[in-house]
Coordinates of C-alpha atoms in Angstrom, one line a residue:
M215 CA -156.8 199.9 -90.8
S216 CA -159.0 201.5 -93.5
V217 CA -162.0 199.8 -94.7
L218 CA -160.5 199.1 -98.0
S219 CA -157.4 197.4 -96.4
A220 CA -159.7 195.0 -94.6
R221 CA -158.4 191.4 -94.8
F222 CA -161.9 190.2 -95.8
S223 CA -163.8 190.4 -98.9
P224 CA -167.5 190.7 -98.0
D225 CA -170.4 190.0 -100.4
L226 CA -172.6 192.4 -98.7
V227 CA -172.3 195.5 -96.5
L228 CA -175.2 196.2 -94.3
L229 CA -175.4 199.9 -93.4
T230 CA -177.3 199.8 -90.2
V231 CA -179.4 203.1 -89.6
H232 CA -181.9 204.1 -87.0
T233 CA -184.0 207.1 -86.3
G234 CA -181.5 208.0 -83.4
E235 CA -178.7 208.7 -86.0
L236 CA -179.1 212.6 -85.7
D237 CA -178.5 212.6 -81.8
I238 CA -175.4 210.3 -82.3
L239 CA -174.1 212.4 -85.0
S240 CA -174.7 215.7 -83.0
Q241 CA -172.9 214.2 -80.0
N242 CA -169.9 213.1 -82.0
L243 CA -169.5 216.3 -83.9
E244 CA -169.8 218.4 -80.7
G245 CA -166.9 216.4 -79.3
A246 CA -164.8 216.4 -82.8
L247 CA -165.4 220.2 -83.4
G248 CA -164.7 220.9 -79.8
R249 CA -161.2 219.2 -80.3
S250 CA -160.8 221.2 -83.6
V251 CA -161.0 217.9 -85.7
S252 CA -161.7 218.7 -89.2
V253 CA -164.4 216.9 -91.2
P254 CA -162.7 214.8 -93.7
D255 CA -165.5 214.9 -96.3
A256 CA -165.9 218.2 -98.2
E257 CA -169.6 217.9 -98.9
L258 CA -170.3 217.2 -95.2
S259 CA -168.1 220.1 -94.1
Q260 CA -170.1 222.5 -96.5
L261 CA -173.4 221.1 -95.1
L262 CA -172.2 221.9 -91.6
K263 CA -171.2 225.5 -92.7
R264 CA -174.7 226.0 -94.3
A265 CA -176.3 224.7 -90.9
M266 CA -173.9 227.1 -89.2
V267 CA -172.5 224.5 -87.1
T268 CA -169.1 225.5 -85.4
E269 CA -167.0 224.4 -82.6
S270 CA -169.2 226.3 -80.0
T271 CA -172.4 224.8 -81.1
S272 CA -174.0 222.3 -78.6
S273 CA -175.1 219.0 -79.5
S274 CA -178.7 219.7 -79.0
E275 CA -178.3 222.8 -81.2
I276 CA -176.4 220.8 -83.8
A277 CA -179.3 218.1 -83.9
R278 CA -181.7 220.9 -84.2
R279 CA -179.9 222.6 -87.2
L280 CA -178.9 219.3 -89.0
R281 CA -182.4 218.2 -88.8
L282 CA -183.2 220.8 -91.7
Y283 CA -180.5 219.0 -93.8
E284 CA -181.3 215.4 -92.6
E285 CA -181.7 214.0 -96.2
Q286 CA -178.5 215.7 -97.5
W287 CA -176.4 214.2 -94.7
Q288 CA -178.0 210.8 -94.7
G289 CA -177.5 210.9 -98.7
R290 CA -173.8 211.6 -98.4
V291 CA -173.3 208.8 -95.9
A292 CA -175.2 206.4 -98.2
V293 CA -173.2 207.5 -101.2
W294 CA -170.1 206.9 -99.2
A295 CA -171.3 203.6 -98.2
A296 CA -172.0 202.5 -101.8
E297 CA -168.6 203.7 -103.0
T298 CA -166.8 201.9 -100.3
A299 CA -168.8 198.6 -100.9
L300 CA -168.1 199.1 -104.6
K301 CA -164.4 199.3 -104.1
M302 CA -164.6 196.1 -102.1
N303 CA -166.6 194.5 -104.9
A304 CA -169.4 194.1 -102.4
R305 CA -173.2 195.0 -102.6
V306 CA -174.7 197.4 -100.1
A307 CA -177.9 197.4 -98.5
A308 CA -179.6 199.7 -95.6
L309 CA -180.9 197.9 -92.6
L310 CA -183.4 199.9 -90.9
L311 CA -183.8 199.3 -87.3
R312 CA -185.7 201.0 -84.3
L313 CA -183.5 200.4 -81.4
P314 CA -184.9 198.9 -78.1
G315 CA -186.3 202.0 -76.3
E316 CA -186.3 204.1 -79.3
A317 CA -189.5 206.1 -79.9
G318 CA -191.8 204.4 -82.3
S319 CA -193.2 207.7 -83.9
S320 CA -189.8 208.6 -85.3
S321 CA -190.0 208.9 -89.1
F322 CA -187.7 206.8 -91.3
T323 CA -188.8 208.9 -94.2
P324 CA -185.4 211.0 -94.8
I325 CA -183.5 207.8 -94.4
R326 CA -185.7 206.0 -97.0
R327 CA -185.4 208.9 -99.5
S328 CA -181.6 209.2 -99.2
M329 CA -181.1 205.5 -99.6
H330 CA -183.3 205.3 -102.6
A331 CA -181.6 208.5 -104.2
A332 CA -178.3 206.6 -103.6
G333 CA -179.7 203.3 -105.2
I334 CA -179.4 201.5 -102.1
P335 CA -182.1 198.7 -101.2
V336 CA -183.7 199.1 -97.8
L337 CA -184.3 196.1 -95.6
D338 CA -186.7 197.3 -93.1
C339 CA -186.4 195.6 -89.7
S340 CA -187.9 198.5 -87.7
D341 CA -190.4 196.0 -86.3
A342 CA -187.9 193.4 -85.0
F343 CA -188.5 194.3 -81.4
M344 CA -192.1 195.1 -81.3
D345 CA -193.2 192.0 -79.4
F346 CA -190.7 192.6 -76.6
H347 CA -190.5 194.9 -73.6
D348 CA -187.5 197.2 -74.3
A349 CA -185.6 196.5 -71.2
T350 CA -185.4 192.8 -71.9
L351 CA -183.3 193.5 -75.0
W352 CA -181.0 195.9 -73.5
V353 CA -177.2 195.2 -72.8
S354 CA -177.9 196.6 -69.2
P355 CA -180.3 199.0 -67.4
T356 CA -178.0 202.0 -68.5
D357 CA -177.0 200.7 -71.9
A358 CA -180.0 200.4 -74.5
H359 CA -177.8 198.7 -77.3
P360 CA -179.3 195.2 -78.2
N361 CA -178.2 192.4 -76.1
A362 CA -177.6 188.8 -77.4
V363 CA -181.5 188.2 -77.7
G364 CA -181.7 191.5 -79.5
H365 CA -179.1 190.6 -81.9
Q366 CA -180.8 187.2 -82.7
L367 CA -183.9 189.2 -83.5
I368 CA -182.0 191.4 -85.8
A369 CA -180.3 188.7 -87.4
G370 CA -183.5 186.8 -88.0
C371 CA -185.2 190.0 -89.5
A372 CA -182.3 190.6 -91.9
L373 CA -182.3 187.1 -93.2
K374 CA -186.0 187.2 -93.8
R375 CA -185.4 190.5 -95.6
L376 CA -182.4 189.4 -97.5
R377 CA -184.4 186.4 -98.8
A378 CA -186.9 188.9 -100.3
H379 CA -184.0 190.5 -102.1
P380 CA -182.1 187.6 -103.7
T381 CA -179.9 189.9 -105.9
L382 CA -178.2 191.1 -102.8
L383 CA -176.8 187.5 -102.0
P384 CA -174.2 185.5 -103.9
A385 CA -175.9 182.9 -106.0
W386 CA -174.6 180.1 -103.8
R387 CA -176.5 181.4 -100.8
A388 CA -179.7 182.6 -102.2
D389 CA -181.4 179.2 -101.6
A390 CA -179.6 178.5 -98.3
P391 CA -181.9 177.4 -95.5

């Protein structure tokens, strides 16, 4: 099912981004290119060519090469998200997260710039986990995705940030408790 044929009509699409995006993208690209899966987006495909990423490039090398083009690929993702949301008559915002266990020194600057260039408001929840030991928010010792408590922290932060951007919410929800 494509995003556009979804059986719901969201008011807001939250594009969740974090500083580990490049590593995830690199691993997925290595796998896809290794299976000769073509990149469906012409702009992203051209960007990979400029970065000299091929089917034989390792994920660590892909990450190194794409770091030079980080704002461009983040920007393309941002534009795609905005276009997709618009087709669903929804607003879009970026939700910045620093995942449990993710290094605190990583920069959100390329992400912020690309979202700003695409006209996407940024909801900064990079500090949502700062008062917690990372492992207490993990799904398991080998899976650093947020667990239920982590998701509650994300939801609380997102709600707080959304209240600071009332134009992102429908009128009937802007003043909700």
